[in-house]
CSV table of C-alpha atoms in Angstrom, one decimal:
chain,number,residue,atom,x,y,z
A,905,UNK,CA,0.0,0.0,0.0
A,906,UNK,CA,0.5,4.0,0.1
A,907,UNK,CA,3.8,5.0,2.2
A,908,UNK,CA,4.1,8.9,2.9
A,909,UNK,CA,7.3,10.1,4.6
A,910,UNK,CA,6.9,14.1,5.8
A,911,UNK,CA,9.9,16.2,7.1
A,912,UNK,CA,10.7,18.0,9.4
A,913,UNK,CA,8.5,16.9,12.0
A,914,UNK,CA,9.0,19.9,14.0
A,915,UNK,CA,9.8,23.3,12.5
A,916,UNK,CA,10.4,26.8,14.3
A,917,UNK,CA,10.6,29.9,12.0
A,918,UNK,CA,10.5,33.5,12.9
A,919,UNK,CA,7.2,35.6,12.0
A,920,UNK,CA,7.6,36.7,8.5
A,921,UNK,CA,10.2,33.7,7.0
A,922,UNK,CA,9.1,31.0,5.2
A,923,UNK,CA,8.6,27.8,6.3
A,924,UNK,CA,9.0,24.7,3.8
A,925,UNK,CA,7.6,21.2,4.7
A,926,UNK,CA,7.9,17.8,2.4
A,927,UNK,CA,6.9,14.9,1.8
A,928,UNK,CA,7.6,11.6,0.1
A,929,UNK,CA,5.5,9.0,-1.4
A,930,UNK,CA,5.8,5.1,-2.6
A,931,UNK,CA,2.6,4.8,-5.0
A,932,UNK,CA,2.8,6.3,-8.4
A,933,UNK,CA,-0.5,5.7,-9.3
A,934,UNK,CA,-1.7,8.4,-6.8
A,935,UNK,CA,-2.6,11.5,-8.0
A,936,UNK,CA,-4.1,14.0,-4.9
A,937,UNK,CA,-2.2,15.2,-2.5
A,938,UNK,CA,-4.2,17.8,0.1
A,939,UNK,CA,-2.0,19.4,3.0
A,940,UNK,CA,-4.3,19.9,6.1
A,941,UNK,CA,-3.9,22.1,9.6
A,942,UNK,CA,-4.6,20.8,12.6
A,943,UNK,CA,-4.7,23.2,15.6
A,944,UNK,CA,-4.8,22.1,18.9
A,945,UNK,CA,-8.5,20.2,19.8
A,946,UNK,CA,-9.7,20.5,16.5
A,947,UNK,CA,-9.9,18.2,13.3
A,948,UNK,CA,-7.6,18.6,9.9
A,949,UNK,CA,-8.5,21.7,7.8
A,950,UNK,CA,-8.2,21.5,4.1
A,951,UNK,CA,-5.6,24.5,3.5
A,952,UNK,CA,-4.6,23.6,-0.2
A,953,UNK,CA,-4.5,20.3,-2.7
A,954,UNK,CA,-2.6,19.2,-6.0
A,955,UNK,CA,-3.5,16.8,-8.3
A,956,UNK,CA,-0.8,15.0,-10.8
A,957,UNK,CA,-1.9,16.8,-14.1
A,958,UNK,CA,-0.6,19.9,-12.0
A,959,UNK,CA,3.1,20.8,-11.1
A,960,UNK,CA,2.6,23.8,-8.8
A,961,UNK,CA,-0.9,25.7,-7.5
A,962,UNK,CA,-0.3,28.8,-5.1
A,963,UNK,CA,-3.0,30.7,-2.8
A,964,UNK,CA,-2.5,33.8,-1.3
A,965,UNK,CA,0.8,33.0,1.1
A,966,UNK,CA,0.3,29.2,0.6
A,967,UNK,CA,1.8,27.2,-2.3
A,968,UNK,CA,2.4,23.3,-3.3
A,969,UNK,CA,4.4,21.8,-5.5
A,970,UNK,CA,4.3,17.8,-7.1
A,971,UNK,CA,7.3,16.4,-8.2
A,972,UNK,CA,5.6,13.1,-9.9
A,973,UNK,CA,9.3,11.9,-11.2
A,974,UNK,CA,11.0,11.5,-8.0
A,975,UNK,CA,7.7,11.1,-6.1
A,976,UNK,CA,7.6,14.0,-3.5
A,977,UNK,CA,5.9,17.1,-3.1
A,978,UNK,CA,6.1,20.4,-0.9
A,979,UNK,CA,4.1,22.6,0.9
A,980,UNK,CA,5.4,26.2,1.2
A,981,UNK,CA,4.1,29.0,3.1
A,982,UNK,CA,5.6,32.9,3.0
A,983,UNK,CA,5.1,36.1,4.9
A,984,UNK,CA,4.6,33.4,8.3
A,985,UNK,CA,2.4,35.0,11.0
A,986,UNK,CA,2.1,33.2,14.5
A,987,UNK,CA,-1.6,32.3,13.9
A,988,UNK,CA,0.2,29.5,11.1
A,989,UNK,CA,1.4,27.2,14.2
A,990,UNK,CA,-0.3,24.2,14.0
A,991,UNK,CA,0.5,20.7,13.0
A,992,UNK,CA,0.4,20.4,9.1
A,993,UNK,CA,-0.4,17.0,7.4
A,994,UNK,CA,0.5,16.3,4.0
A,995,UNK,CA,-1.6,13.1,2.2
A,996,UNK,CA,-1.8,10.8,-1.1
A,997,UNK,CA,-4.6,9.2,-2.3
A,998,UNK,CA,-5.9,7.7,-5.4
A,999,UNK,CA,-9.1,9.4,-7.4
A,1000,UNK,CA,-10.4,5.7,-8.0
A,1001,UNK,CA,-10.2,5.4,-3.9
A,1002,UNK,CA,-11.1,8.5,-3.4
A,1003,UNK,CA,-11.6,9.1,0.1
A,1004,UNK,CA,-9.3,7.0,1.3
A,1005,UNK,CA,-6.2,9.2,2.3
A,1006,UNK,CA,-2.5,7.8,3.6
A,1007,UNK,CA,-1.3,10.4,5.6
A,1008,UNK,CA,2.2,11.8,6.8
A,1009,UNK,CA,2.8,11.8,10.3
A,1010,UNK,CA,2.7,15.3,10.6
A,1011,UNK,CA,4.8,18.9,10.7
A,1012,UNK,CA,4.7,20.9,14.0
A,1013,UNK,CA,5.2,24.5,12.9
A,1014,UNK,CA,6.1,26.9,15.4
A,1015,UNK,CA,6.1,31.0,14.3
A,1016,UNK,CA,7.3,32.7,17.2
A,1017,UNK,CA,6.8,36.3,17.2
B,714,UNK,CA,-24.3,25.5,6.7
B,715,UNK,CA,-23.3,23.1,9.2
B,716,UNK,CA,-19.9,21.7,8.8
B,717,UNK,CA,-19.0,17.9,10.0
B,718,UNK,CA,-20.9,17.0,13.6
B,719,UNK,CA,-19.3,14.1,15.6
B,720,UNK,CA,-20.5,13.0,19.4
B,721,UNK,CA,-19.2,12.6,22.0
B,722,UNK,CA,-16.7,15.6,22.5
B,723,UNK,CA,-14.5,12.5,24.8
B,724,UNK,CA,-15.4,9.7,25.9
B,725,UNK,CA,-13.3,7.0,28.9
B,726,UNK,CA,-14.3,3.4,28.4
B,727,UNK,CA,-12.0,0.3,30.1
B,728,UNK,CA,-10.5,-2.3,28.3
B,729,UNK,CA,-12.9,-4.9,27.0
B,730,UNK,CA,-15.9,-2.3,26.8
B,731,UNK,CA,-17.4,-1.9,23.5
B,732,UNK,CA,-17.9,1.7,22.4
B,733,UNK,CA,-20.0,3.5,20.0
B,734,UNK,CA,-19.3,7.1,17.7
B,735,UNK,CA,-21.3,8.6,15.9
B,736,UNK,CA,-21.0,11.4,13.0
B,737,UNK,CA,-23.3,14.0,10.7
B,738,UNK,CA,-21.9,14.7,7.2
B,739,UNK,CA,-21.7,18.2,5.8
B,740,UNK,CA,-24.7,18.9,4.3
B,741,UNK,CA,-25.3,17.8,0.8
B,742,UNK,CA,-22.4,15.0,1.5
B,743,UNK,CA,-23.5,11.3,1.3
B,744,UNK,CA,-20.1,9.5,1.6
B,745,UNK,CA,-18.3,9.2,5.2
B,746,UNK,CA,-15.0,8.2,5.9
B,747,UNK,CA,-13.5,6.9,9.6
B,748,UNK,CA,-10.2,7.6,10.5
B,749,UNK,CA,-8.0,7.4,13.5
B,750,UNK,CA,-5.3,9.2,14.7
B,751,UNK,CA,-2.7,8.2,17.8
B,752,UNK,CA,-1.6,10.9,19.7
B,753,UNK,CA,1.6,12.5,17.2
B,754,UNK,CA,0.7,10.5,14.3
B,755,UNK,CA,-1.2,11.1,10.9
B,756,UNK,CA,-4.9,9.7,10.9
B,757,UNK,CA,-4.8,5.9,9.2
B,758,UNK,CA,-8.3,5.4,7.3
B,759,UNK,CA,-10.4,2.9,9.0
B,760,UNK,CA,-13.1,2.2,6.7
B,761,UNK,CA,-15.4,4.8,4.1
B,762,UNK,CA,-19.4,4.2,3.7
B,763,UNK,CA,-21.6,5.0,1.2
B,764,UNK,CA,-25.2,3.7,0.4
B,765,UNK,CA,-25.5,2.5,3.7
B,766,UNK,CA,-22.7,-0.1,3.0
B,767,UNK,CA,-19.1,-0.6,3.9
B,768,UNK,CA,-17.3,0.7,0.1
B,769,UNK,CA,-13.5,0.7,1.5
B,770,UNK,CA,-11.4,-0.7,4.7
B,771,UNK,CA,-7.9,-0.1,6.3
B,772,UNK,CA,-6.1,-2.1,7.9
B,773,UNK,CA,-7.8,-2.6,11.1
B,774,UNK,CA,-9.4,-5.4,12.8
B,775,UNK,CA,-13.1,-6.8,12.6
B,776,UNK,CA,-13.5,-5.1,16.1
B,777,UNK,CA,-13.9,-1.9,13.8
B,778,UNK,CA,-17.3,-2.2,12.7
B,779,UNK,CA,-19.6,0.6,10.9
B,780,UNK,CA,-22.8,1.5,10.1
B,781,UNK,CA,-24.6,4.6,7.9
B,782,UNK,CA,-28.6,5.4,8.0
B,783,UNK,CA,-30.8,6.6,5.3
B,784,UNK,CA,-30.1,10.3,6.4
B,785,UNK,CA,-26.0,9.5,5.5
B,786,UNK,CA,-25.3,10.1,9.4
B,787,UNK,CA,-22.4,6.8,10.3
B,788,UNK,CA,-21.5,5.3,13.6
B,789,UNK,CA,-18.1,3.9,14.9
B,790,UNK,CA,-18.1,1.2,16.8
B,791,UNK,CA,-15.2,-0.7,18.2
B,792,UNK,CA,-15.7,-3.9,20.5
B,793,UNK,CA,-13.5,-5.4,23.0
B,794,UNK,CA,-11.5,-2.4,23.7
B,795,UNK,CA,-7.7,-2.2,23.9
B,796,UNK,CA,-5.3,0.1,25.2
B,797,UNK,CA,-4.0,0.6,22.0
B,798,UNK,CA,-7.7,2.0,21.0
B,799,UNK,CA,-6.8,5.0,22.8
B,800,UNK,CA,-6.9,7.6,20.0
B,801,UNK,CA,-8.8,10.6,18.1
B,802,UNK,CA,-11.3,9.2,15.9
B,803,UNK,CA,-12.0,11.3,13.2
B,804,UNK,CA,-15.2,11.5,10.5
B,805,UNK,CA,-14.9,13.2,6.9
B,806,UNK,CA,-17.3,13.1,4.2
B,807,UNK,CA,-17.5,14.2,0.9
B,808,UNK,CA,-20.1,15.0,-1.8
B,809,UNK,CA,-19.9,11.7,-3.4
B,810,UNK,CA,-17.9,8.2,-3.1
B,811,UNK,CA,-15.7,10.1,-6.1
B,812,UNK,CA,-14.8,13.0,-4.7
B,813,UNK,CA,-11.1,13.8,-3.3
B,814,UNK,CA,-11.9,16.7,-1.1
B,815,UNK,CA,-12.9,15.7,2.4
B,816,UNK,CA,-14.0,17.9,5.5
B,817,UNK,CA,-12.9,16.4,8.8
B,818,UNK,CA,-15.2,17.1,11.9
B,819,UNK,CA,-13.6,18.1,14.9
B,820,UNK,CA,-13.1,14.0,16.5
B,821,UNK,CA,-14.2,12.2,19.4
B,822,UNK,CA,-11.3,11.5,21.9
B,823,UNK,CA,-11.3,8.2,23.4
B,824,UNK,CA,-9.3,6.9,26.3
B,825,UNK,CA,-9.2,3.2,27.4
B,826,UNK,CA,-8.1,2.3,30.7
């Protein structure tokens, strides 16, 4: 099955650096990878997604990029403020199994002010 | 529009206890997904339904069983209770059995002692 490595698992940037988290996978047959937030009592949050016809989708201070070749892809975020600490969670899934996600074992971010 | 319900909020059960979770969809969202997540890990997908019938599993035990009604609401329920059970368990659904994009409700935490 699905194998999804994610470095670093803890991170600690200043507020306004960037902050660069990534993640490995085994299957090459998937083809969506969402990164989600998870703050502290709360469930995962949707922040951004990719799919494999794409190579690189930005939102606002937010942007991923898929590397299908060497299987890994990247979430970056710019202009960090201290309301971005949280844990982030990369995952791979397959459109034919949609739904069921392999997930990374998480990023702990940390923007201290 | 409400977002992804799950009850309890926590819940303390003692090993060999059966246990039972329950979880609302977003509305307009028919498809529900179980995960579970051990304290500093990624969730691992337990099993998806749709139709009122189990479509996909993990790799978890029979003791994971499932159910969904007519109205798409699901329940979790895990029997003879391990330590090991101790985790967040976390719902998502999605507009269809197709769809990538899944909203996470905010998870039950369960504790076995």
């Amino acid at each position: 099955g699905e194998n999804v490595e994610q470095h670093p698992s803890t991170l600690s940037v200043q507020e306004g650096d960037s902050a660069v988290i990534k993640c490995t996978y085994s299957d090459s047959a998937s083809n969506y990878f969402p990164w989600y937030k998870q703050e502290l009592g709360k469930g995962p949050q949707l922040i951004i997604d990719i799919r494999s016809n794409v190579g690189e989708k930005k939102d606002q201070r937010i942007a991923v990029t898929l590397n299908k070749t060497a299987k890994h892809f990247s979430l970056h975020i710019t202009e960090t403020q201290p309301e971005d600490s949280a844990v982030y969670f990369c995952a791979a899934s397959i459109n034919t199994n949609a739904g069921k996600s392999t997930f990374g074992d998480g990023t702990t971010l940390t923007v201290k002010p | 529009d409400a977002g992804v319900t799950q009850s309890p909020t926590h819940l303390i059960k003692t090993r060999g206890q059966q246990v039972t979770l329950r979880c609302s969809p977003k509305s307009g969202h028919d498809t529900v997904s179980w995960y579970q997540q051990a304290l500093g890990q990624g969730p691992q997908f337990i099993f998806q339904y749709y139709e009122e019938e189990e479509r996909q599993r993990g790799n978890f035990p029979d003791r994971f069983s499932g159910h969904q009604f007519p109205n798409y609401s699901s329940e979790l329920n895990v029997n003879a209770l391990l330590l090991g059970d101790s985790a967040l368990y976390l719902c998502a659904s999605t507009p269809s059995p197709s769809t990538d994009t899944q909203y996470f409700g905010p998870g039950t935490r369960l504790t076995v002692l």
